[in-house]
Structures are given as C-alpha cells and as structure tokens.
XYZ file of C-alpha atoms in Angstrom:
659
model
C 86.489 103.200 91.788
C 84.743 105.117 89.060
C 83.224 104.802 85.628
C 85.412 106.637 83.180
C 83.904 106.988 79.771
C 80.219 106.447 80.607
C 77.603 108.292 78.619
C 73.990 109.113 79.320
C 71.530 106.235 78.920
C 69.573 108.105 76.263
C 72.774 108.631 74.324
C 73.658 104.992 74.841
C 70.383 103.885 73.338
C 71.001 106.127 70.366
C 74.264 104.331 69.635
C 74.146 100.905 68.022
C 76.922 98.388 67.643
C 77.303 96.555 64.401
C 77.027 92.761 64.751
C 80.370 91.272 65.799
C 81.875 94.706 65.847
C 85.598 94.570 66.622
C 86.249 95.045 70.312
C 88.510 98.024 69.699
C 85.839 100.039 67.894
C 85.390 103.545 69.222
C 81.608 103.305 69.354
C 79.866 103.074 72.692
C 79.657 99.554 74.110
C 76.722 98.988 76.441
C 78.180 95.637 77.490
C 81.038 97.441 79.248
C 78.521 99.397 81.286
C 76.868 96.041 81.958
C 80.212 94.688 83.149
C 80.461 97.690 85.437
C 77.061 96.788 86.835
C 78.202 93.238 87.587
C 81.328 94.558 89.291
C 79.582 97.120 91.460
C 76.774 94.747 92.465
C 79.380 92.187 93.536
C 80.989 94.804 95.778
C 77.621 95.853 97.227
C 76.616 92.292 98.016
C 79.998 91.621 99.627
C 79.712 94.642 101.892
C 76.114 93.909 102.881
C 76.127 90.090 102.885
C 79.749 88.853 102.800
C 78.758 85.227 103.328
C 76.554 85.330 100.253
C 79.375 86.488 97.979
C 82.650 86.169 99.920
C 84.814 87.293 97.001
C 82.639 90.186 95.863
C 85.436 92.623 96.687
C 87.079 91.449 93.441
C 84.578 93.683 91.656
C 86.993 96.529 92.395
C 89.671 94.733 90.401
C 87.273 94.453 87.469
C 86.728 98.197 87.683
C 90.456 98.808 87.608
C 90.719 96.928 84.310
C 87.741 98.760 82.802
C 89.089 102.149 83.853
C 92.557 101.444 82.508
C 91.073 100.279 79.201
C 88.703 103.195 78.624
C 91.010 105.995 79.678
C 93.948 104.648 77.698
C 91.740 104.129 74.636
C 90.757 107.805 74.830
C 94.333 109.038 75.310
C 95.692 106.721 72.619
C 93.133 107.872 70.064
C 93.758 111.546 70.797
C 97.518 111.132 70.756
C 97.211 109.430 67.363
C 95.284 112.315 65.811
C 97.306 114.983 67.646
C 94.393 116.340 69.681
C 95.415 115.198 73.173
C 95.493 117.994 75.763
C 96.438 117.547 79.413
C 94.210 120.469 80.403
C 91.206 118.975 78.623
C 91.905 115.505 80.008
C 92.053 116.644 83.641
C 89.120 119.012 83.206
C 87.000 116.081 82.050
C 88.216 113.959 84.961
C 87.255 116.717 87.407
C 83.817 117.090 85.835
C 83.401 113.318 85.979
C 84.673 112.620 89.484
C 84.085 115.653 91.672
C 80.289 116.209 91.610
C 79.312 112.833 93.070
C 82.325 112.705 95.373
C 81.621 116.114 96.895
C 77.945 115.240 97.322
C 78.578 111.931 99.094
C 81.415 113.179 101.314
C 79.344 116.172 102.426
C 76.256 114.025 103.049
C 78.353 111.521 104.998
C 79.680 114.268 107.250
C 76.212 115.716 107.848
C 74.824 112.312 108.828
C 77.893 111.648 110.969
C 77.324 114.910 112.870
C 74.193 113.398 114.396
C 75.081 109.715 114.721
C 78.832 109.118 114.975
C 80.613 108.857 118.332
C 83.660 111.071 118.662
C 86.140 108.275 117.912
C 84.524 107.462 114.596
C 84.090 111.171 113.814
C 87.792 111.788 114.399
C 88.625 108.944 112.026
C 86.120 110.297 109.509
C 87.906 113.645 109.560
C 91.132 111.924 108.516
C 89.265 109.984 105.852
C 87.737 113.180 104.447
C 91.195 114.693 104.103
C 92.426 111.492 102.449
C 89.463 111.417 100.077
C 89.915 115.032 99.022
C 93.621 114.476 98.416
C 92.819 111.232 96.536
C 95.202 109.522 98.932
C 92.806 107.526 101.101
C 94.695 104.331 100.286
C 97.974 105.782 101.534
C 96.348 107.271 104.617
C 94.712 103.990 105.589
C 98.044 102.228 105.252
C 99.759 104.884 107.363
C 97.066 104.436 110.018
C 97.576 100.629 109.804
C 93.934 100.026 108.995
C 93.377 96.882 106.951
C 90.464 96.748 104.517
C 89.281 93.436 105.997
C 90.002 94.392 109.610
C 87.337 93.757 112.240
C 85.863 97.178 112.925
C 87.131 98.742 109.680
C 83.555 98.737 108.419
C 82.850 101.492 110.972
C 84.788 103.903 108.720
C 82.140 105.304 106.344
C 84.689 106.352 103.708
C 86.922 103.280 103.846
C 85.893 102.337 100.303
C 87.505 105.436 98.809
C 90.886 103.705 98.907
C 90.137 102.454 95.385
C 89.396 105.960 94.138
C 92.814 106.972 95.448
C 94.465 104.192 93.417
C 92.709 105.254 90.228
C 93.363 108.962 90.603
C 97.028 108.375 91.370
C 97.157 106.327 88.178
C 95.520 109.113 86.193
C 97.978 111.653 87.532
C 100.974 109.667 86.310
C 99.689 107.694 83.339
C 98.776 110.408 80.773
C 102.263 111.912 80.845
C 103.854 108.465 80.849
C 101.715 107.344 77.930
C 102.505 110.422 75.869
C 106.163 109.512 76.327
C 105.506 105.867 75.450
C 103.624 106.965 72.323
C 106.886 108.108 70.771
C 107.604 104.439 70.078
C 104.409 103.709 68.162
C 105.193 100.171 67.130
C 106.404 99.238 70.604
C 103.613 100.817 72.645
C 101.826 97.591 73.505
C 105.081 95.853 74.440
C 106.138 98.742 76.675
C 102.772 98.859 78.435
C 102.867 95.077 78.866
C 106.346 95.332 80.371
C 105.169 97.998 82.804
C 102.212 95.844 83.804
C 104.450 92.821 84.258
C 106.834 94.854 86.392
C 104.048 96.002 88.671
C 102.740 92.427 88.915
C 106.201 91.168 89.873
C 106.418 93.842 92.584
C 102.986 92.762 93.822
C 103.830 89.058 93.929
C 107.267 89.697 95.429
C 105.881 91.782 98.286
C 106.466 89.738 101.464
C 103.513 88.578 103.522
C 104.394 90.973 106.333
C 103.723 93.842 103.914
C 100.326 92.504 102.794
C 98.617 95.749 103.801
C 101.020 97.749 101.625
C 100.378 95.423 98.695
C 96.641 95.992 99.096
C 96.808 99.786 99.162
C 99.883 100.714 97.119
C 99.601 102.066 93.563
C 102.825 100.235 92.668
C 101.333 96.837 93.548
C 97.909 97.644 92.122
C 99.018 99.454 88.982
C 99.274 96.260 86.926
C 95.481 95.852 87.099
C 94.883 99.217 85.428
C 97.821 98.640 83.109
C 96.212 95.357 82.033
C 93.282 97.375 80.713
C 95.668 99.924 79.219
C 97.578 97.203 77.402
C 94.338 95.814 76.007
C 93.347 99.236 74.645
C 96.709 99.763 72.947
C 97.016 96.232 71.592
C 93.505 96.181 70.129
C 94.140 99.502 68.406
C 97.397 98.219 66.956
C 95.575 95.093 65.717
C 93.036 97.167 63.821
C 92.469 94.469 61.222
C 92.019 91.680 63.726
C 88.670 89.907 63.626
C 87.938 87.584 66.513
C 85.818 84.729 65.205
C 82.523 83.744 66.854
C 83.890 80.488 68.267
C 86.959 82.132 69.794
C 84.922 85.056 71.107
C 82.391 82.668 72.625
C 85.119 80.647 74.325
C 86.902 83.710 75.712
C 83.696 85.311 76.967
C 82.622 82.037 78.603
C 85.977 81.782 80.337
C 85.572 85.400 81.427
C 82.155 84.756 82.941
C 83.396 81.582 84.642
C 86.407 83.439 86.035
C 84.239 86.145 87.554
C 82.016 83.532 89.186
C 85.070 81.786 90.620
C 86.412 85.094 91.946
C 83.133 86.284 93.463
C 82.055 82.982 95.008
C 85.270 80.983 95.354
C 87.559 83.564 96.949
C 87.198 85.309 100.306
C 88.826 87.921 102.523
C 91.124 85.124 103.747
C 92.626 84.881 100.238
C 95.939 86.782 99.913
C 94.955 89.899 97.969
C 96.223 91.159 95.626
C 98.201 88.162 94.447
C 98.099 85.274 92.032
C 94.356 84.860 92.595
C 93.796 88.448 91.478
C 94.772 87.372 87.984
C 91.440 85.565 87.758
C 89.127 88.629 87.812
C 91.654 90.730 85.892
C 92.031 88.233 83.032
C 88.288 87.573 83.076
C 87.532 91.267 82.632
C 90.099 91.484 79.850
C 88.501 88.523 78.070
C 85.057 90.133 78.188
C 86.349 93.519 77.031
C 88.429 92.027 74.215
C 85.424 90.265 72.702
C 81.909 91.235 71.675
C 78.758 89.937 70.042
C 78.473 86.789 72.200
C 75.519 85.659 74.358
C 77.409 86.902 77.417
C 77.736 90.361 75.876
C 74.055 90.424 74.916
C 73.183 89.731 78.542
C 75.554 92.456 79.728
C 73.944 94.875 77.254
C 70.478 94.459 78.766
C 68.961 97.858 79.704
C 68.775 97.128 83.457
C 72.462 96.262 83.623
C 73.449 99.174 81.390
C 71.508 101.577 83.595
C 73.155 100.165 86.716
C 76.529 100.511 85.043
C 75.837 104.143 84.183
C 75.178 104.982 87.834
C 77.805 102.595 89.229
C 80.172 105.369 90.332
C 77.683 107.219 92.580
C 76.261 103.830 93.584
C 79.686 102.726 94.779
C 80.125 106.021 96.634
C 76.737 105.911 98.364
C 76.408 102.311 99.457
C 79.304 102.025 101.877
C 78.573 105.006 104.168
C 74.927 103.944 104.379
C 75.889 100.375 105.277
C 78.405 101.641 107.858
C 75.833 103.905 109.519
C 73.261 101.107 109.526
C 75.628 98.628 111.170
C 76.581 101.268 113.715
C 72.918 101.874 114.516
C 72.249 98.179 115.085
C 75.469 97.585 117.001
C 77.235 95.645 114.257
C 74.858 92.907 113.107
C 72.228 94.758 111.094
C 69.087 92.771 110.150
C 68.647 91.600 106.578
C 65.669 93.874 105.967
C 67.694 96.948 106.979
C 70.591 96.054 104.699
C 68.228 95.396 101.787
C 66.609 98.773 102.438
C 70.049 100.401 102.429
C 70.935 98.824 99.089
C 67.644 100.042 97.653
C 68.238 103.536 99.012
C 71.754 103.485 97.552
C 70.370 102.764 94.076
C 67.811 105.566 94.355
C 70.385 108.058 95.632
C 72.850 107.023 92.942
C 70.295 107.644 90.202
C 69.290 111.009 91.670
C 72.943 112.008 92.044
C 73.666 111.008 88.463
C 70.668 112.746 86.939
C 70.365 115.829 89.172
C 74.006 116.570 89.966
C 76.597 114.733 87.899
C 74.973 114.915 84.462
C 73.969 118.626 84.598
C 77.435 119.627 85.808
C 79.289 117.506 83.261
C 77.210 118.586 80.294
C 75.781 121.923 81.447
C 75.704 125.118 79.413
C 78.170 126.987 81.656
C 81.743 127.295 80.457
C 83.939 124.321 81.389
C 86.465 126.590 83.102
C 83.744 127.961 85.384
C 82.423 124.494 86.194
C 85.901 123.109 86.882
C 86.942 126.029 89.083
C 83.677 125.802 91.060
C 84.217 122.098 91.694
C 87.808 122.656 92.775
C 86.634 125.346 95.205
C 83.872 123.116 96.565
C 86.268 120.234 97.118
C 88.802 122.522 98.802
C 86.050 123.804 101.103
C 85.769 120.315 102.585
C 89.374 120.377 103.800
C 88.601 122.487 106.920
C 85.770 120.072 107.733
C 88.194 117.153 107.899
C 90.845 119.161 109.729
C 88.445 120.363 112.432
C 86.910 116.905 112.950
C 90.403 115.466 113.444
C 92.020 118.259 115.445
C 89.123 118.464 117.924
C 89.087 114.675 118.347
C 85.665 114.114 116.932
C 83.907 117.467 117.386
C 82.672 116.984 120.980
C 81.038 120.408 120.640
C 78.120 118.473 119.129
C 77.170 117.302 122.618
C 75.744 118.966 125.723
C 78.298 120.746 127.967
C 77.503 118.410 130.880
C 78.839 115.360 129.019
C 81.282 116.910 126.594
C 84.343 115.957 128.668
C 83.232 112.316 128.618
C 83.134 112.112 124.831
C 86.419 110.294 124.293
C 87.644 109.421 120.813
C 90.178 106.867 122.043
C 93.190 108.583 120.509
C 93.847 110.369 123.792
C 94.347 106.900 125.280
C 95.895 104.683 122.600
C 98.536 107.285 121.817
C 100.189 105.925 124.999
C 100.066 102.283 123.896
C 103.157 102.453 121.652
C 101.071 101.301 118.672
C 103.054 99.853 115.799
C 106.026 99.345 118.118
C 104.993 97.442 121.247
C 101.370 96.952 120.191
C 101.626 95.407 116.743
C 98.679 95.878 114.406
C 99.132 94.289 110.990
C 102.833 93.676 111.548
C 105.044 90.658 112.184
C 106.994 90.094 115.395
C 110.149 91.552 113.843
C 108.552 94.988 114.203
C 108.715 94.948 118.018
C 110.860 97.865 119.159
C 113.925 97.483 121.359
C 112.304 99.621 124.070
C 109.479 97.070 124.470
C 111.863 95.050 126.687
C 111.972 97.765 129.345
C 114.915 99.658 130.795
C 116.879 96.719 132.164
C 115.828 97.158 135.804
C 114.472 94.569 138.236
C 111.994 93.307 139.132
C 110.629 93.122 135.601
C 106.901 92.828 134.874
C 106.161 91.734 131.318
C 102.735 92.220 129.703
C 101.834 89.665 127.051
C 98.494 90.044 125.308
C 96.351 92.008 122.888
C 95.206 95.641 122.928
C 93.672 95.120 126.380
C 97.157 94.310 127.585
C 98.428 97.449 125.859
C 95.751 99.427 127.727
C 97.194 98.148 131.027
C 100.706 99.337 130.166
C 100.236 103.086 130.960
C 98.898 102.171 134.408
C 101.832 99.882 135.158
C 104.277 102.496 133.870
C 102.714 105.229 136.027
C 102.963 103.215 139.246
C 106.423 101.796 138.448
C 108.171 104.954 139.656
C 106.529 104.568 143.073
C 107.111 100.836 143.431
C 110.497 100.464 141.788
C 109.844 97.885 139.075
C 110.365 97.858 135.308
C 107.772 97.129 132.611
C 108.106 95.232 129.338
C 105.276 95.187 126.792
C 104.748 92.658 124.007
C 101.226 92.982 122.704
C 99.513 92.512 119.345
C 96.063 93.631 118.262
C 93.434 90.863 118.424
C 96.087 88.282 119.386
C 95.511 86.760 122.844
C 98.575 85.305 124.602
C 97.702 81.762 123.592
C 100.366 79.590 121.983
C 99.017 78.140 118.732
C 96.203 80.699 118.351
C 95.361 81.665 114.744
C 93.098 84.329 113.262
C 92.573 84.986 109.553
C 92.288 88.743 110.074
C 95.622 88.751 111.951
C 97.886 86.339 110.051
C 100.862 86.927 112.350
C 99.213 85.974 115.659
C 100.798 82.537 115.883
C 104.287 83.663 114.912
C 104.051 86.692 117.222
C 103.121 84.533 120.209
C 105.919 82.102 119.398
C 108.333 85.032 119.200
C 107.146 86.539 122.492
C 107.625 83.175 124.212
C 111.231 83.136 122.986
C 111.792 86.723 124.152
C 110.443 85.797 127.573
C 112.930 82.913 127.696
C 115.773 85.385 127.086
C 114.517 88.213 129.326
C 113.435 85.948 132.219
C 110.965 88.511 133.662
C 110.002 88.181 137.310
C 106.299 88.358 136.482
C 104.482 87.567 133.244
C 101.031 89.157 132.993
C 98.612 87.554 130.533
C 95.996 90.122 129.521
C 93.399 89.980 126.761
C 89.762 90.558 125.888
C 89.300 86.846 126.657
C 86.220 86.692 124.438
C 87.207 83.416 122.839
C 85.629 79.980 122.795
C 86.142 78.066 126.039
C 87.905 75.211 124.276
C 90.322 77.655 122.632
C 91.039 79.239 126.014
C 91.597 75.935 127.806
C 93.915 74.504 125.184
C 95.748 77.760 124.514
C 96.352 78.579 128.176
C 97.568 75.060 128.860
C 100.168 75.382 126.088
C 101.131 78.927 127.113
C 101.661 78.099 130.775
C 103.689 75.017 129.845
C 105.982 77.110 127.611
C 106.437 79.763 130.308
C 107.294 77.204 132.960
C 109.740 75.538 130.610
C 111.446 78.958 130.372
C 111.765 79.136 134.144
C 108.970 81.659 134.777
C 107.588 81.041 138.245
C 105.077 83.866 138.614
C 102.358 83.967 135.969
C 99.344 86.236 136.491
C 96.210 86.200 134.376
C 94.257 89.473 134.362
C 90.533 88.883 133.972
C 88.360 90.892 131.597
C 87.415 94.431 132.659
C 83.784 95.587 132.786
C 82.268 95.512 129.308
C 79.793 97.969 127.860
C 77.310 97.327 125.093
C 77.035 99.237 121.824
C 79.765 101.637 120.750
C 81.044 101.836 124.319
C 81.036 103.865 127.472
C 81.261 107.317 125.869
C 78.281 106.514 123.687
C 76.370 105.218 126.695
C 77.008 108.482 128.543
C 75.540 110.337 125.574
C 72.459 108.127 125.300
C 71.828 108.112 129.049
C 71.927 111.917 129.062
C 69.502 112.083 126.145
C 67.092 109.776 127.964
C 67.348 111.214 131.474
C 68.930 114.645 131.256
C 71.562 113.560 133.799
C 75.087 112.180 133.634
C 75.563 108.421 133.760
C 75.963 107.365 137.447
C 79.430 106.553 138.753
C 78.323 102.987 139.368
C 75.852 101.556 136.903
C 74.652 98.480 135.054
C 73.255 100.651 132.235
C 74.135 98.775 129.026
C 76.572 96.653 130.993
C 77.872 93.286 129.858
C 78.315 92.249 133.462
C 76.519 88.945 133.050
C 79.110 87.864 130.473
C 81.976 89.229 132.595
C 80.802 87.313 135.669
C 80.650 84.128 133.621
C 84.192 84.651 132.360
C 85.336 85.434 135.890
C 84.034 82.087 137.128
C 85.659 80.276 134.187
C 89.063 81.867 134.773
C 89.004 81.213 138.494
C 88.567 77.544 137.639
C 91.163 77.505 134.846
C 93.861 79.342 136.802
C 93.293 77.084 139.804
C 93.772 74.028 137.577
C 96.889 75.534 135.963
C 98.357 76.714 139.254
C 98.782 80.348 138.224
C 97.596 83.573 139.862
C 94.339 85.233 138.860
C 93.264 88.841 139.337
C 89.587 89.574 138.892
C 89.368 92.991 137.272
C 85.621 92.806 137.721
C 86.052 92.629 141.507
C 88.047 95.864 141.357
C 85.474 97.789 139.344
C 82.105 96.204 140.162
C 79.917 95.448 143.145
C 76.212 94.885 143.750
C 75.451 98.532 142.894
C 77.089 98.403 139.490
C 80.422 98.843 137.727
C 82.505 101.991 137.904
C 81.950 104.156 134.868
C 83.568 107.296 136.297
C 86.432 107.856 138.737
C 88.829 110.569 139.867
C 88.182 114.008 141.364
C 84.511 114.768 140.959
C 84.136 111.463 139.101
C 85.280 113.403 136.044
C 87.171 110.594 134.303
C 85.692 107.640 132.421
C 87.098 104.193 133.169
C 86.839 103.075 129.509
C 86.550 104.887 126.196
C 84.877 102.106 124.213
C 83.236 98.740 125.013
C 86.126 97.687 127.264
C 89.550 99.299 126.774
C 90.598 101.130 129.928
C 91.414 104.822 129.791
C 94.694 106.026 131.313
C 92.942 106.948 134.607
C 91.162 103.587 134.520
C 94.434 101.699 134.022
C 96.169 103.632 136.821
C 93.235 102.946 139.147
C 93.371 99.219 138.351
C 97.136 98.951 138.878
C 97.052 100.837 142.181
C 94.371 98.441 143.417
C 96.172 95.301 142.272
C 99.922 95.979 142.286
C 100.567 93.980 145.453
C 98.737 91.011 143.956
C 100.660 91.407 140.704
C 104.031 91.435 142.425
C 103.091 88.680 144.872
C 106.146 87.497 146.810
C 108.204 90.130 144.953
C 106.214 93.058 146.252
C 108.226 95.798 147.812
C 107.300 99.201 149.076
C 109.383 102.366 148.857
C 111.456 103.135 151.934
C-alpha cells in the first residue's frame, strides 16, 4: 500500500480548492490525503487491537481505490496532452516508493539480527526477497501463509503483500491504459469492463482457493480498476456538476460504508468478496464528491498530515508490532502497543521529511537518484538470500549453541506439507501417497501438525518393524469429528473426508495425534464422535498420543539461547526451564480418564520424555540433538526417539519383531 500522488504539507497548504470544486479537478485535494489517513489508521488499529476494529484490514482496499484513481488520473491527463512518458512515470514511482521501503526493510533486518529466532529470520529472508521483487503476495501464497493465519503476525514484512499488488498493477496498467486510450470515447466503458471481469474472477474463485483470491493481482485488480474507472469517467464528464444534496448523500453513504466495513466485518468474513464492495464503493463515493461536511472533516490538518505520511506509517507499524508481540510472547500489553503506534508515527514523519522528501525533490539529477535507489534495493537481495540459505543466520549465536538454533524447516520439510499435511487446502488436495505403500499392518496417523511431526519417526522405524504408514493430517485441525475453526475453514470437511478414507483403507491402527490444547468440552464431545465413527468403520485399535513436552516463549531453540545468555552454559539435557509441564501433566490426567471411558489406548508422551528431574531437551550422541524446534513440535531425532520407545504399545496385539 502506498500514497501515490501525495505532495508536501506546505505545498498542500498553498493549494486551495474552490468551493464545490468538481471532483475531477486537477488541483490538490487534501480530503483524499485525509481519506488515506482514515484508511491507514484503520489498518493500524486492526493490527494492534483487532477486537477494537475487527474489519480495519479493509483500509487496504480503500488504499487500492485511491491509488488506482490518482495514478490513472495522472496517466490520463498526460496521455491527453501527449506528454506521457514511461521512463518518467517509472522514475517517479521509484523515487516515491523506494526510499521508505529500503529504509524500513533494512531497519527490520537490523532489529531482527538481535531479536529474531532462526526460524523467523529464515522466513524474513524470504520476505525480504519478495518485498524487493514486489512479489510478496505471490511468495506468501506459494508458502501457503494466510494473512489471517495464527502465527502469521510473527512475519515482520507480511504487510508488504499489498505493495506487491499495487506494483504489479503499475507494471501492467500504464501500457494497458495507453492502448485503451486509443478509443477515447470508450475509455471509461473499457476500464469498467476490465474491473467487472476482475470482480467476476474474484467472486467465482472457489472457497478452497480463498488464499489465492486474497493475494492474486487478478482477483484484487478490480479494486484498483474501480479507482481507475472513476478517474477516467470524471474526466470524460468534465461538465458534470454534482449538486450539494447529491454530494451530501453520496458522501454520507461513503462514511457509513466505511464504518460498516471497519466495525461490522472481521477476519472471518470471506475476503475479498461481495463484502469488499462496501469499502470500495464507499471510497469511490468520497472521491467522486467534494465540498461536503465529510470532506471538510477529512481536510483537517491533522488528518492531511497523517495521510501525507501514511505510506511510511504503513511500512513502519507492522514490523514494530511483530517485534513487540514476539518480545512479550504473543499477547503484548496495551501500553506497549500504544507506544509502538506512537513510535510508528514519529518514525514515519522522520522518514518522510529526512529521507523520502529530500530524495524525491532533491537537487541531484533524477537519473542519479533513480540509479542509486535501484542499486540500494538490489544490495538487499544478498541479505535475503543469505538469511534464507543459512536457515536463519545461526552465525549470530555463540558456537556452543549454534547447532541447536533450529529454524524448523530442517524438520517440516519431512512432513509432506501441502500433500499429507494440508495447510489452507481442502481434503481433495491429499496426495495418493498419503495412504502408504499398500503393505500390512498399516498404521494411520490422523491429526494436525503434531501428528505430521510423528510421521518421520514412524517411517524411520517402519523398515525395522515391517509395518506401513499412512498420514492424513491438517494444520490446526485436531482429529475431532465436527470440529470447526474460522482460521481453518476446511477442518470439518477434512475430518469427515479422513473418516471416509479410514473406512476404505481399514488400517490396523489409527493414531490420533494433536496439540490437544482445546477446551475440555470440545475434546470430550469431539473424541466421543470420532471414536464412534472409527468403530462404525470396523477399526478395533485406536491409540491416542498425548501431548509432548511444551516449552514457553518462541520454543526450545530460543530457550537454549536465553539460558546460555543467562548462565554461559548449554541448557541441561533434562530441565524444567521455561517448561509447560504443569499444563502437560494436567492434560495427561484428562486423557487417561477420557481414553479409559472411551475404551481406547493411550500413550503418555510426557512419560517418555519427562521424569522428576525434568523433560528431555537434548538427546542423541553427546546430547547434540534437540527434541523440539519450537514450543512443542518434535524434531526428526525427537520423533524417532518417541517411536522407538512406544512402538510396541502402538502396535499392541499386532506387534511383531524382525526374525
């Protein structure tokens, strides 16, 4: 998201609109900067206090309309007088976008060097590459990271997906518009048709591709094209005068629409979709009119100033919020978040005045300024590449603990993500190989990512014990029939599908494995339904795997780092340092009771890893391997250790040893 077409506040004050000036006038409109301010503040509040403004993310959609309107108005005017130049257009975009972007990306990396665990640093490296290529939206989709995902807020540059959408639009749109301009009288109709086409693609995108609809330029383009249409249509209607009554009605509807979007919608609302028309049409109504009480409010100096710095403000706020939440372990206190928002405003103003404005309007030749910015942006590419290729730059840490700094990718690359561990996908995306190799006995894992973490251990031991493994797991979806979760809309249908697959495969053992961090009532009811379905399918051996040892904060790797900083020694092999053992013991007792009532087998993972001295944090030769890489997911060595210790209990009456 950015603020194309802004001017300096002093220049803005020097410009004056005539009363009831037509909305298509070329003079500077402070109310549009005020609308920017409203949009960016909605986004900031949503990211800091989502319950206060659950639909604040719609501010991005308002920005899309504003950007489409302003840029197209500029191109249209220059095409009309024959002065449009692609070189000049892109040079101005570079001077507008690059200074603040380079500053914030570099600052984010420097802060991350000191505070981010290796997993988050590895992800940041990918995000830096995506940001520099203006393809963060496409990269996030390829990584199957949803904007509203639990944990997505730990990505400091997640918000740059919107910048990717805009820049992709600006790469294609100028050339397309020059072509459209050949049909002068039909320009508005053509742009409207393009916008309608993109909207149809958006609305026709099936629910299983919701993530693609959120990130794709083809399904988002209609929002920018809505602003583009408005710019062209208003220019074609040069003699149109919108009366005070009509303008007042439209602006009132626009204000009401924004309030509905910001306070009436939430992350549970399908987005983009029909609801997205509300902020888009509201922004169009406010841009198409002027001279009303709403516009006089938007033109107030405080809002205009905020609008002028809205681009760097948008860039700064999200990394600072992400780092703050990381520092406080997720739930940052209100005072800290308010301080972050204040710091974001200060940094945005300083960035605008000390960096962006001097570079945009400096005395140096534009070619020199543009080439310097291109070189500076290109210089960030190796930063992202190294952070990713080294799995989070473990060189930042002391040699004694460097090997324990796990990013997670060295583990989850064995989980068959996107194939047998579904992320934001429906059950139809399960791969054929998830059913195993057709051998017997067959052990089938049904669960969430904790179940996926068990799979490499079961696979490793299968060669020794002569069984086959099937894996049907889905992120954040416990194996509970009827379970629903807004952030994972396919949980219920996935579990229903897995139950049907189990009925066809008839595995010898079904292993239920999950984080098990759900409400007790949900667990009791869900397990009762699940066990009933399995028994109806003829499954006689059902095993519930209890939760593994849990670790507070960012996880075990982070705890190793902090323990070393405090003591100068490596975290003990057995420890209760930042352990969640009290919670795990409580869950253990609950599951012993539940499984006894249901008549199914229970394996206490806690009993395998923990005793009175603590829980195993390190295993293997020289205790050189961590048992988990985050707050609870087992590493490959951890999963192998667990399976070796429990395989006889898993197989039960089926257990067999090699000859």
